Amino acid sequence: MTDDRIIATYRVTSEPSRIADRAQGLAIEQSVECPLDAIGDPWVRDAIVGRVALIDQIGAGRYAVRVALAAATAPAEPGQLLNMLFGNASIQPDVALVDVELPPAYLAAFGGPKLGLDGIRARTGVHRRALTASALKPQGLAPAALAAIARQLAEGGVDLIKDDHGLADQAYSPFAARIAAVGRAVDAANQASGRRALYAPHVSGSLDEMRRQLDLIRAETIPALMMMPMIVGLSNFHVIAREAEGLVVLAHPALSGATRIAPPLLLGKLFRLLGADATVFPHAGGRFAYTPETCRALADAARGDWGGLKPCLPVPAGGIAIDRVEELLSFYGRDVMLLIGGSLLAARENLGAEAARFVAEVAAHGA
Amino acid sequence: MTDDRIIATYRVTSEPSRIADRAQGLAIEQSVECPLDAIGDPWVRDAIVGRVALIDQIGAGRYAVRVALAAATAPAEPGQLLNMLFGNASIQPDVALVDVELPPAYLAAFGGPKLGLDGIRARTGVHRRALTASALKPQGLAPAALAAIARQLAEGGVDLIKDDHGLADQAYSPFAARIAAVGRAVDAANQASGRRALYAPHVSGSLDEMRRQLDLIRAETIPALMMMPMIVGLSNFHVIAREAEGLVVLAHPALSGATRIAPPLLLGKLFRLLGADATVFPHAGGRFAYTPETCRALADAARGDWGGLKPCLPVPAGGIAIDRVEELLSFYGRDVMLLIGGSLLAARENLGAEAARFVAEVAAHGA
């Protein structure tokens, strides 16, 4: 790979007799998006038009197509990069984006996780075992009720407590009031336990609103936050990830399924590249349909060696119950944070004990 | 429909024996996202949990499921609304979001197009016939070369000239230099012709960057702009659409995906609701796979009566050539703007004459 080309790998469904034309069409769609004979400028033809690098049959009527896109079309601006990788092709039903190989300049420009997996271990004080997480549910509860849940989870030993992803700034739980109540409850539990559970509020809205929320988070000395990159736009996710210096940045996959970008690429590689210290995703076998292969590839993309970027902590979630802890830890190893939400909360008034059971199970198997 | 519920319609693939459970699961996923027995608060169960309103079989193994979601979970903030409509369900392979019915408060809060179809007619001075548009391609050309193309298009009578959607702020065509050159070329053509062609630069990046670009657009007295809502995030699209008071706002469908959020809903209804005066989409029979039914529904959603919102101008595009003008005008009627990009530019040095031929064809059939 040269420094002036990005290699995008697409999975294309096609008949054998058409794949060569289809691949060429894709290379044009994701670069100049016009007929080649409309291009008089030889430099544009040589340097800007996308080039098919490889077509590989991977199954009946299924092909992996590697396209070399000109880095010049995609300066290190996250939204524009995504646009040039898949903006128009996302509208075509026969193609999915499965991988991207970026020249080193992008990694330097975007920076990757500022804290990453090791930073989260340092902040939580959990160095040897796998980590645990849960969520404040259901939305509709007032701040005081959410704070009570948070306190029980923290007292039970859970390492990270996130807002339910539906919690934003609703009337029943306004952002400022919620983070104050929950933040203080978690602090109180930490002081009593000597542990360092982290609370991650959901930061959402326009970039202006996200900045206001970040200010409130800092004012409450809350050590983490969660965002939904596909909802807020990758550019703004990256801006806030940078401005949240010192805070753990958790990425949530809401809306990630709407456009056929392979989860290991989107939730593993790209969210990591743009600053996610941890990335939430649905583990196989729950309410979502990721395969074990997808989950493994996602964890590898998040954690693996990549141009010096810090590893991003995988956070498998989505319908996990305590009886699957051993299985998941065996699958992911110890550099993982398991997120159990609803099934812990189903314990209702026994939440604290159930949280402790979760934590003990992870400690028993994940160290 | 009551004012406190949003009705979301999903298309679900399921076996008959499972659809009731699946629908209920969807209603929970898009509201409280936890087991019902984890919810002790009766108000939350009554007022917040999503409710299945209707299950309708629409084909073999295919169902339309109407879910009443609590408006309280989704204050009038665009990203949060999309999150509650489809955030998690977008990750499930058996469901697509096809329609949304919103209480009037959302229409009032979001506002819809500020100029709309009629405002575009007023700005261009084109009152009776269908409108015409083209695009500056290929990216890679310097501002002066793009300006020359723009001048030929404007001299040929094209009503709106947009940036190629790949043009952002690349080194070969920096935003400020490009819009100055192109803006002046279009102004000069307009002064000579007495017409009022509009130039719509592509505004992109974080919200900060979009605001800087909007300032530059105003400084050059450019009358329009284009954005990609799914790339920049709906919240930020809405912010800029509001701040671009007096300018024509064109929405582009990059990253909108093929079918998981139905195009009539996303590109017709939601983009209109959030402030698109015009909405670009691929017409049937080109490089993309929208059916004629989808295109008709999209145009209806964009233009039709909806709670007093101004109509949004449909802009079918994507591989249209002049020989299809009559067919498209017959299909859409005259309240449409036809966008022809690549096939005009293939005329190379005869671009001006080809543009004039396009415009004449529209005038002949589209009034």
XYZ file of C-alpha atoms in Angstrom:
734
model
C 0.000 0.000 0.000
C 1.239 3.434 -0.831
C 0.664 6.535 1.213
C -1.548 8.101 -1.409
C -4.132 5.338 -1.595
C -6.707 3.992 0.836
C -7.651 0.358 0.231
C -11.370 -0.242 0.743
C -12.647 -3.808 0.682
C -16.241 -4.336 -0.342
C -18.343 -7.463 -0.433
C -20.317 -7.492 -3.645
C -23.107 -9.770 -4.772
C -22.928 -10.311 -8.494
C -23.081 -12.742 -11.365
C -19.660 -13.851 -12.567
C -20.108 -12.270 -15.962
C -20.798 -8.853 -14.393
C -18.428 -8.596 -11.469
C -15.596 -6.917 -13.348
C -17.875 -4.124 -14.553
C -19.539 -3.887 -11.170
C -16.197 -3.539 -9.420
C -15.125 -0.835 -11.824
C -18.430 0.945 -11.289
C -17.843 0.872 -7.558
C -14.357 2.323 -7.944
C -15.809 5.174 -9.977
C -18.817 5.688 -7.681
C -16.551 6.123 -4.683
C -14.230 8.564 -6.430
C -15.260 10.713 -9.372
C -18.826 9.500 -9.750
C -19.010 10.370 -13.431
C -18.309 8.588 -16.714
C -14.588 8.321 -17.410
C -15.052 9.948 -20.790
C -16.304 13.076 -19.004
C -12.828 13.492 -17.559
C -10.446 15.473 -19.706
C -7.786 16.126 -17.112
C -5.151 13.354 -17.200
C -4.059 14.016 -13.633
C -7.596 13.374 -12.403
C -7.730 10.127 -14.349
C -4.422 8.948 -12.911
C -4.469 10.280 -9.387
C -8.118 10.613 -8.386
C -10.158 7.926 -10.075
C -10.528 4.822 -7.909
C -8.807 1.661 -9.090
C -9.902 -1.934 -8.696
C -6.957 -3.691 -7.073
C -8.357 -7.191 -6.684
C -11.502 -9.212 -7.220
C -11.713 -12.400 -5.195
C -14.582 -14.852 -5.303
C -15.553 -15.743 -1.752
C -18.695 -17.721 -2.396
C -21.362 -18.403 -4.961
C -22.154 -15.016 -6.459
C -20.159 -13.266 -3.743
C -16.952 -11.354 -4.219
C -14.465 -9.399 -2.185
C -13.428 -6.351 -4.176
C -10.430 -4.298 -3.115
C -10.493 -0.741 -4.413
C -7.609 1.718 -4.125
C -9.136 5.125 -3.449
C -7.114 8.298 -3.648
C -6.280 9.608 -0.207
C -6.425 13.073 -1.745
C -10.223 12.782 -1.987
C -10.492 12.160 1.743
C -8.470 14.500 3.920
C -8.415 13.377 7.551
C -11.958 14.539 8.238
C -14.050 11.646 9.566
C -17.311 12.378 7.762
C -15.643 12.948 4.436
C -13.631 9.753 4.846
C -16.830 7.793 5.424
C -18.472 9.567 2.495
C -15.687 8.593 0.118
C -15.582 5.038 1.443
C -19.287 4.314 1.254
C -21.492 7.379 0.831
C -23.162 6.484 -2.459
C -22.462 2.769 -2.460
C -24.409 2.447 0.793
C -27.508 3.104 -1.292
C -26.774 0.174 -3.584
C -28.218 -3.102 -2.324
C -25.521 -5.392 -3.633
C -22.525 -4.019 -1.775
C -21.277 -3.839 1.813
C -18.133 -2.172 3.155
C -16.062 -4.693 5.051
C -12.590 -3.269 5.629
C -10.387 -0.247 5.165
C -6.598 0.017 5.111
C -5.415 3.522 5.853
C -2.030 5.125 5.321
C -0.286 6.101 8.571
C -1.137 9.783 8.185
C -4.758 9.078 9.075
C -3.801 7.301 12.270
C -1.620 10.222 13.249
C -4.330 12.736 12.396
C -7.190 10.957 14.127
C -5.163 9.686 17.069
C -7.147 6.685 18.259
C -8.082 6.144 21.893
C -6.507 8.598 24.311
C -6.885 6.281 27.274
C -7.737 2.937 25.734
C -7.883 -0.366 27.480
C -4.934 0.346 29.762
C -6.259 3.758 30.669
C -9.562 2.212 31.715
C -7.718 -0.323 33.852
C -5.795 2.510 35.465
C -8.937 4.554 36.129
C -10.866 1.638 37.609
C -7.913 0.107 39.397
C -8.768 -3.246 37.818
C -5.527 -4.597 36.450
C -5.769 -8.343 36.267
C -9.294 -9.487 35.628
C -11.907 -8.748 33.004
C -14.108 -5.745 33.707
C -17.825 -5.498 34.392
C -20.462 -2.998 33.325
C -24.166 -2.423 33.647
C -26.749 0.156 32.596
C -29.283 2.415 34.297
C -32.728 1.285 33.208
C -35.510 1.696 32.497
C -35.717 5.202 31.145
C -38.687 6.950 32.686
C -37.264 6.705 36.181
C -36.415 9.954 37.900
C -32.812 10.853 38.757
C -33.143 9.731 42.343
C -34.375 6.297 41.290
C -31.588 5.941 38.742
C -29.104 7.020 41.385
C -30.372 4.307 43.711
C -29.807 1.720 40.997
C -26.338 3.113 40.339
C -25.475 2.928 44.007
C -26.488 -0.697 44.205
C -24.501 -1.579 41.118
C -21.414 0.226 42.405
C -21.763 -1.328 45.845
C -22.038 -4.695 44.127
C -18.665 -4.047 42.529
C -19.564 -3.233 38.923
C -16.722 -1.286 37.277
C -18.634 0.906 34.797
C -22.228 2.097 34.986
C -23.607 3.662 31.820
C -26.793 5.468 31.071
C -29.314 3.351 29.205
C -28.709 4.421 25.630
C -32.221 5.857 25.482
C -31.522 8.313 28.290
C -30.746 11.726 26.890
C -32.381 14.887 28.229
C -35.969 13.885 28.775
C -38.296 15.649 31.161
C -38.376 12.723 33.580
C -34.600 12.629 33.846
C -32.993 15.871 32.678
C -29.308 15.496 31.895
C -27.952 17.871 34.517
C -30.092 16.529 37.338
C -29.441 12.934 36.369
C -25.682 13.157 36.194
C -25.536 15.039 39.459
C -27.621 12.458 41.284
C -26.000 9.423 39.729
C -22.497 10.852 39.889
C -22.808 11.530 43.590
C -24.322 8.136 44.303
C -21.450 6.402 42.562
C -18.919 8.603 44.359
C -20.494 7.758 47.698
C -20.415 4.052 46.904
C -16.773 4.344 45.863
C -15.805 6.133 49.018
C -17.444 3.440 51.089
C -15.973 0.560 49.103
C -12.563 1.913 48.215
C -13.252 0.949 44.600
C -13.430 3.250 41.581
C -16.589 2.534 39.631
C -17.031 4.851 36.653
C -20.318 6.453 35.595
C -20.701 7.109 31.848
C -23.577 9.456 30.959
C -24.975 9.486 27.441
C -23.825 12.628 25.629
C -26.043 13.448 22.677
C -27.501 16.082 20.381
C -25.839 18.672 18.214
C -22.178 19.475 18.799
C -23.254 22.517 20.801
C -25.405 20.369 23.075
C -22.685 17.757 23.454
C -20.244 20.435 24.546
C -22.718 21.760 27.113
C -23.132 18.249 28.446
C -19.379 17.728 28.558
C -19.056 20.924 30.610
C -21.636 19.594 33.069
C -19.806 16.278 33.239
C -16.555 18.014 34.104
C -18.294 20.205 36.663
C -19.516 17.052 38.409
C -16.063 15.435 38.060
C -17.621 12.479 36.292
C -14.848 10.388 34.733
C -16.480 8.953 31.607
C -19.065 9.500 28.901
C -20.850 7.565 26.148
C -21.694 8.655 22.609
C -23.383 7.167 19.542
C -21.085 7.959 16.618
C -23.584 7.029 13.894
C -26.250 9.268 15.425
C -24.086 12.330 16.135
C -21.877 12.031 13.059
C -18.330 10.704 13.124
C -16.852 14.191 12.847
C -18.561 15.409 15.986
C -17.828 12.156 17.840
C -14.161 12.772 17.119
C -14.319 16.390 18.236
C -15.866 15.486 21.589
C -13.557 12.507 22.059
C -10.663 14.942 21.765
C -12.217 17.580 24.001
C -12.985 14.928 26.632
C -9.294 14.662 27.447
C -8.875 12.580 30.585
C -12.343 11.054 30.407
C -13.118 7.514 29.315
C -14.966 7.627 25.981
C -17.417 4.785 25.378
C -18.921 4.268 21.909
C -22.415 2.808 21.494
C -23.531 1.119 18.254
C -26.996 2.676 17.847
C -27.926 3.060 14.161
C -24.815 1.203 13.101
C -26.828 -1.384 11.275
C -28.647 0.847 8.912
C -26.054 0.966 6.184
C -24.227 -2.324 5.833
C -20.801 -1.516 7.126
C -19.189 -4.593 8.668
C -19.211 -4.334 12.475
C -15.538 -5.190 12.952
C -14.675 -2.290 10.656
C -17.174 0.232 11.996
C -17.390 -0.562 15.695
C -13.896 -1.998 16.018
C -11.598 -0.130 13.691
C -13.256 3.205 12.890
C -14.691 3.992 16.322
C -11.271 3.146 17.804
C -9.501 5.323 15.257
C -11.707 8.293 16.108
C -11.189 8.024 19.858
C -13.368 5.360 21.458
C -11.594 3.977 24.533
C -14.248 1.261 24.678
C -16.773 -0.004 22.145
C -20.135 -1.563 22.994
C -21.541 -4.197 20.664
C -24.018 -7.066 20.766
C -22.419 -10.418 21.507
C -23.486 -13.426 19.456
C -26.419 -15.424 20.702
C -28.478 -12.585 22.128
C -31.196 -10.405 20.594
C -28.929 -9.429 17.698
C -27.508 -11.560 14.968
C -23.771 -11.081 15.045
C -21.958 -14.355 14.520
C -19.120 -15.474 16.780
C -16.784 -14.803 13.861
C -17.971 -11.212 13.648
C -17.515 -10.757 17.396
C -14.026 -12.175 17.326
C -13.062 -9.998 14.376
C -14.531 -6.965 16.113
C -12.529 -7.619 19.276
C -9.388 -8.152 17.211
C -9.945 -4.892 15.348
C -10.507 -3.033 18.599
C -7.605 -4.478 20.538
C -5.035 -5.572 17.986
C -1.808 -3.921 17.022
C -2.555 -1.064 14.679
C 0.045 1.521 13.877
C 0.715 2.377 17.476
C -2.881 3.258 18.337
C -3.887 2.324 21.867
C -6.101 -0.734 22.152
C -9.822 -0.111 22.519
C -11.697 -2.171 25.098
C -14.405 -4.422 23.607
C -17.677 -4.307 25.563
C -19.902 -7.202 24.489
C -23.506 -6.742 25.548
C -27.053 -7.433 24.465
C -28.952 -10.040 26.355
C -26.073 -11.587 28.265
C -26.956 -13.215 31.561
C -24.630 -14.211 34.384
C -24.752 -17.846 33.312
C -22.855 -16.911 30.143
C -20.000 -15.102 31.862
C -17.651 -18.056 31.795
C -18.379 -18.693 28.119
C -17.769 -15.069 27.152
C -14.556 -14.794 29.119
C -13.308 -17.947 27.514
C -14.154 -16.408 24.130
C -12.661 -12.934 24.655
C -9.963 -13.447 27.255
C -9.515 -11.006 30.083
C -9.066 -7.763 28.150
C -12.791 -7.257 27.856
C -15.599 -5.530 29.741
C -18.808 -7.555 29.964
C -21.991 -5.454 29.987
C -25.100 -6.943 31.585
C -28.117 -4.659 31.745
C -31.624 -5.934 31.820
C -31.018 -9.295 33.382
C -29.310 -7.743 36.401
C -32.104 -5.226 36.825
C -34.662 -8.010 36.723
C -33.432 -8.855 40.219
C -35.223 -5.693 41.367
C -34.683 -5.180 45.086
C -31.933 -7.808 45.036
C -29.986 -5.828 42.490
C -26.992 -5.287 44.723
C -26.624 -8.976 45.457
C -27.083 -9.865 41.804
C -24.432 -7.331 40.821
C -22.067 -8.856 43.346
C -22.784 -12.298 41.902
C -21.916 -10.986 38.410
C -18.696 -9.455 39.624
C -17.710 -12.600 41.519
C -18.344 -14.748 38.464
C -16.093 -12.525 36.377
C -13.384 -12.520 39.042
C -13.546 -16.297 39.230
C -13.151 -16.832 35.514
C -11.693 -13.691 34.026
C -8.320 -13.229 35.628
C -53.092 9.051 17.393
C -52.638 10.854 20.638
C -50.181 13.627 21.280
C -48.139 11.528 23.634
C -47.348 8.679 21.260
C -45.289 8.423 18.091
C -46.407 5.652 15.754
C -43.456 3.869 14.143
C -44.152 1.355 11.409
C -41.624 -1.407 10.919
C -41.400 -4.130 8.315
C -40.482 -7.354 10.045
C -39.503 -10.704 8.590
C -40.753 -13.502 10.772
C -42.476 -16.853 10.988
C -46.171 -16.586 11.799
C -45.784 -18.363 15.115
C -43.177 -15.831 16.273
C -44.376 -12.483 15.003
C -46.367 -11.529 18.092
C -43.349 -12.043 20.334
C -41.079 -10.362 17.836
C -43.293 -7.323 17.656
C -43.442 -7.069 21.409
C -39.661 -7.395 21.541
C -39.338 -4.533 19.103
C -41.644 -2.339 21.170
C -39.484 -2.984 24.202
C -36.192 -2.596 22.330
C -37.211 0.850 21.120
C -38.365 2.030 24.525
C -37.105 0.595 27.807
C -34.772 -2.050 26.406
C -35.029 -4.258 29.475
C -37.234 -7.137 30.617
C -40.649 -5.940 31.728
C -40.239 -7.690 35.053
C -37.257 -5.427 35.764
C -39.658 -2.489 35.849
C -41.172 -1.799 39.210
C -42.522 1.660 38.516
C -46.119 1.449 37.220
C -45.899 4.817 35.512
C -42.956 3.617 33.441
C -44.864 0.503 32.442
C -47.906 2.523 31.392
C -46.413 5.656 29.936
C -42.958 4.725 28.665
C -42.934 1.145 27.466
C -43.642 0.869 23.742
C -46.895 -0.765 22.718
C -47.654 -2.891 19.694
C -50.629 -1.214 18.041
C -51.067 -3.459 15.008
C -49.538 -6.439 13.249
C -50.470 -6.769 9.597
C -49.293 -9.517 7.303
C -48.086 -7.966 4.056
C -46.554 -10.995 2.401
C -45.236 -14.469 3.059
C -43.250 -14.147 6.274
C -43.452 -10.350 6.100
C -45.313 -8.113 8.476
C -45.998 -4.460 9.026
C -45.826 -3.753 12.743
C -47.104 -0.475 14.138
C -45.595 0.445 17.492
C -46.750 3.325 19.650
C -43.658 4.824 21.240
C -43.860 7.322 24.054
C -43.139 10.819 22.826
C -41.661 11.470 26.263
C -38.671 9.298 25.366
C -37.896 11.445 22.351
C -37.972 15.187 22.960
C -37.745 17.160 19.733
C -34.045 16.521 19.277
C -33.381 14.917 15.879
C -30.682 12.438 16.881
C -32.562 11.229 19.907
C -35.702 10.811 17.841
C -33.847 8.637 15.352
C -32.258 6.712 18.220
C -35.628 5.913 19.774
C -37.139 5.034 16.397
C -34.412 2.717 15.184
C -31.161 2.934 17.138
C -30.939 -0.639 18.372
C -33.354 -2.245 15.937
C -31.123 -1.091 13.078
C -28.682 -3.750 14.256
C -31.263 -6.511 13.938
C -31.356 -8.043 10.472
C -35.076 -8.815 10.344
C -36.487 -5.324 10.716
C -36.648 -2.114 8.683
C -38.171 1.223 9.641
C -40.728 2.265 7.058
C -42.813 5.120 8.440
C -43.286 7.450 11.366
C -46.356 9.411 12.434
C -45.472 12.324 14.658
C -47.660 14.444 16.905
C -47.920 18.084 15.772
C -45.502 19.297 18.438
C -42.579 17.786 16.504
C -43.550 19.561 13.315
C -43.732 22.838 15.189
C -40.418 22.211 16.911
C -38.485 21.104 13.851
C -40.153 23.499 11.440
C -39.701 21.811 8.087
C -38.341 23.611 5.028
C -37.949 27.344 5.482
C -38.080 28.034 1.764
C -39.350 24.811 0.270
C -40.442 24.227 -3.265
C -42.072 27.636 -3.645
C -39.081 29.402 -2.183
C -36.821 27.716 -4.704
C -39.141 28.789 -7.512
C -39.023 32.330 -6.194
C -35.225 32.329 -5.922
C -34.690 30.909 -9.403
C -37.524 32.811 -11.018
C -38.789 29.543 -12.480
C -42.500 29.446 -11.775
C -44.152 27.255 -14.345
C -41.883 24.491 -15.479
C -39.896 21.766 -13.770
C -36.409 22.761 -12.643
C -33.007 21.558 -13.761
C -29.809 20.828 -11.891
C -26.334 19.546 -12.539
C -23.135 18.891 -10.602
C -19.510 20.028 -10.755
C -17.400 16.985 -11.583
C -15.017 15.348 -11.442
C -13.437 16.132 -8.133
C -9.737 16.678 -8.610
C -10.272 19.688 -10.831
C -9.015 23.007 -9.521
C -11.422 25.827 -8.653
C -10.886 27.587 -11.949
C -11.747 24.471 -13.917
C -14.854 23.852 -11.819
C -15.820 27.481 -12.283
C -15.565 27.074 -16.038
C -17.917 24.106 -15.893
C -20.287 26.055 -13.693
C -20.288 28.947 -16.119
C -21.162 26.711 -19.025
C -23.959 25.066 -17.087
C -25.397 28.407 -16.007
C -25.091 29.837 -19.504
C -26.896 26.754 -20.762
C -29.781 27.612 -18.440
C -29.422 25.065 -15.636
C -31.241 26.306 -12.518
C -29.114 24.779 -9.749
C -25.476 23.782 -9.848
C -24.252 21.701 -6.922
C -20.840 20.563 -5.858
C -20.158 16.922 -6.648
C -20.936 15.283 -3.341
C -17.314 14.205 -3.027
C -16.077 17.803 -3.051
C -15.374 18.976 0.460
C -12.164 20.759 1.408
C -9.495 18.871 -0.479
C -6.137 20.328 -1.385
C -6.947 20.448 -5.094
C -10.124 22.431 -4.487
C -10.168 24.084 -1.075
C -13.640 25.148 0.022
C -13.036 28.887 0.214
C -11.243 29.124 -3.113
C -13.767 26.885 -4.829
C -16.866 28.700 -3.715
C -15.349 32.058 -4.574
C -14.439 30.975 -8.077
C -17.636 29.099 -8.787
C -19.862 31.666 -7.108
C -18.436 34.442 -9.210
C -18.665 32.428 -12.403
C -22.325 31.710 -11.785
C -22.980 35.353 -10.887
C -21.310 36.482 -14.108
C -23.376 34.049 -16.147
C -26.528 35.214 -14.409
C -25.766 38.846 -15.071
C -25.244 38.121 -18.735
C -28.323 35.936 -19.081
C -30.748 37.659 -16.755
C -31.455 34.293 -15.142
C -30.856 33.286 -11.542
C -28.965 30.014 -11.414
C -28.124 28.914 -7.877
C -24.823 27.399 -6.776
C -25.006 24.935 -3.869
C -21.630 24.137 -2.273
C -21.228 20.999 -0.178
C -21.071 21.938 3.509
C -19.451 19.208 5.591
C -17.439 18.260 8.652
C -18.076 18.904 12.307
C -20.656 21.522 13.303
C -17.807 23.986 13.830
C -16.531 23.412 10.303
C -20.013 23.639 8.825
C -20.523 26.995 10.510
C -17.224 28.286 9.142
C -18.270 27.185 5.690
C -21.673 28.812 6.089
C -19.937 32.081 7.004
C -17.857 31.840 3.828
C -20.979 31.120 1.794
C -22.677 34.212 3.166
C -19.581 36.317 2.575
C -19.702 35.301 -1.097
C -23.472 35.885 -1.203
C -24.002 32.353 -2.447
C -27.699 31.522 -2.220
C -27.720 27.780 -1.468
C -25.892 24.909 0.174
C -25.936 21.103 0.283
C -25.476 18.779 3.253
C -25.462 15.030 3.912
C -27.659 14.508 6.963
C -26.612 10.906 7.601
C -22.934 11.860 7.529
C -23.110 15.005 9.676
C -25.798 13.759 12.047
C -29.437 14.834 11.869
C -29.041 17.180 14.825
C -26.308 19.187 13.169
C -28.084 19.157 9.807
C -31.053 20.739 11.540
C -28.908 23.348 13.281
C -27.287 24.477 10.033
C -30.587 24.374 8.145
C -31.915 26.842 10.701
C -28.806 29.022 10.678
C -28.870 29.111 6.886
C -31.932 31.347 6.975
C -32.602 32.665 3.494
C -30.457 30.066 1.747
C -31.766 27.067 -0.164
C -30.889 23.881 1.758
C -30.355 20.793 -0.376
C -30.109 17.358 1.276
C -27.959 14.600 -0.248
C -28.580 10.905 0.514
C -24.975 9.758 1.096
C -24.826 6.954 3.681
C -28.584 6.663 3.787
C -28.374 2.957 3.003
C -30.462 0.862 0.691
C -33.528 -0.206 2.564
C -33.181 -0.443 6.315
C -34.791 2.971 6.740
C -37.296 3.334 3.937
C -36.228 6.120 1.544
C -39.624 7.812 1.471
C -39.443 8.132 5.246
C -35.799 9.144 5.538
C -35.169 11.221 2.444
C -38.752 12.427 1.996
C -40.286 12.871 5.403
C -37.456 13.240 7.901
C -35.081 15.355 5.819
C -38.043 17.619 4.982
C -39.049 17.840 8.630
C -35.547 18.898 9.639
C -35.271 21.636 7.040
C -34.367 20.332 3.589
C -35.857 22.621 0.940
C -34.912 20.005 -1.658
C -33.973 16.338 -1.390
C -31.707 14.488 -3.811
C -32.324 10.791 -4.398
C -31.607 8.163 -7.037
C -34.424 7.707 -9.516
C -35.469 4.187 -10.479
C -33.676 2.574 -13.370
C -30.256 4.067 -12.808
C -27.228 2.814 -10.855
C -29.301 2.392 -7.696
C -32.162 0.058 -7.021
C -35.069 2.183 -5.905
C -38.307 0.976 -7.439
C -40.733 3.365 -9.114
C -43.048 2.822 -6.155
C -40.342 3.967 -3.748
C -39.654 7.044 -5.870
C -43.314 7.956 -6.045
C -43.737 7.503 -2.298
C -40.621 9.589 -1.677
C -41.918 12.438 -3.836
C -45.291 12.251 -2.096
C -43.656 12.366 1.322
C -41.541 15.338 0.295
C -44.263 17.365 -1.374
C -47.524 16.254 0.167
C -49.648 18.017 2.715
C -48.159 17.492 6.120
C -49.251 19.552 9.065
C -48.603 22.843 7.368
C -44.948 22.157 6.591
C -43.767 23.654 3.321
C -43.323 21.165 0.496
C -39.801 19.947 -0.153
C -38.639 19.764 -3.767
C -37.785 16.233 -4.940
C -34.534 16.048 -6.921
C -34.307 12.701 -8.722
C -30.808 11.932 -9.938
C -28.400 9.097 -10.486
C -27.642 8.137 -14.024
C -30.410 10.068 -15.735
C -29.738 11.096 -19.312
C -31.548 13.687 -21.396
C -33.454 10.977 -23.243
C -35.300 10.159 -20.016
C -36.439 13.702 -19.275
C -39.876 13.275 -20.759
C -40.405 10.002 -18.885
C -39.363 11.505 -15.560
C -41.490 14.607 -15.970
C -44.447 12.450 -16.804
C -43.737 10.463 -13.639
C -43.185 13.369 -11.220
C -45.137 16.230 -12.710
C -43.678 19.706 -12.857
C -42.911 20.258 -9.146
C -39.582 18.511 -9.443
C -35.943 19.358 -10.138
C -34.170 16.900 -12.437
C -30.462 16.457 -11.706
C -28.218 15.289 -14.523
C -24.519 15.129 -13.708
C -22.174 12.801 -15.446
C -23.981 12.425 -18.720
C -23.983 16.191 -19.291
C -20.304 16.448 -18.456
C -19.530 13.671 -20.904
C -20.198 16.276 -23.582
C -16.891 17.855 -22.544
C -16.257 20.986 -24.576
C -19.866 20.933 -25.785
C -21.112 21.130 -22.221
C -22.871 24.448 -22.683
C -24.812 23.220 -25.684
C -25.694 19.958 -23.934
C -26.898 21.872 -20.901
C -29.071 24.012 -23.146
C -30.488 20.876 -24.734
C -31.348 19.516 -21.268
C -33.043 22.730 -20.279
C -34.986 22.910 -23.550
C -36.186 19.337 -23.127
C -37.453 20.129 -19.659
C -39.137 23.309 -20.831
C -40.813 21.406 -23.647
C -42.244 18.706 -21.410
C -42.242 20.016 -17.908
C -44.541 23.008 -17.876
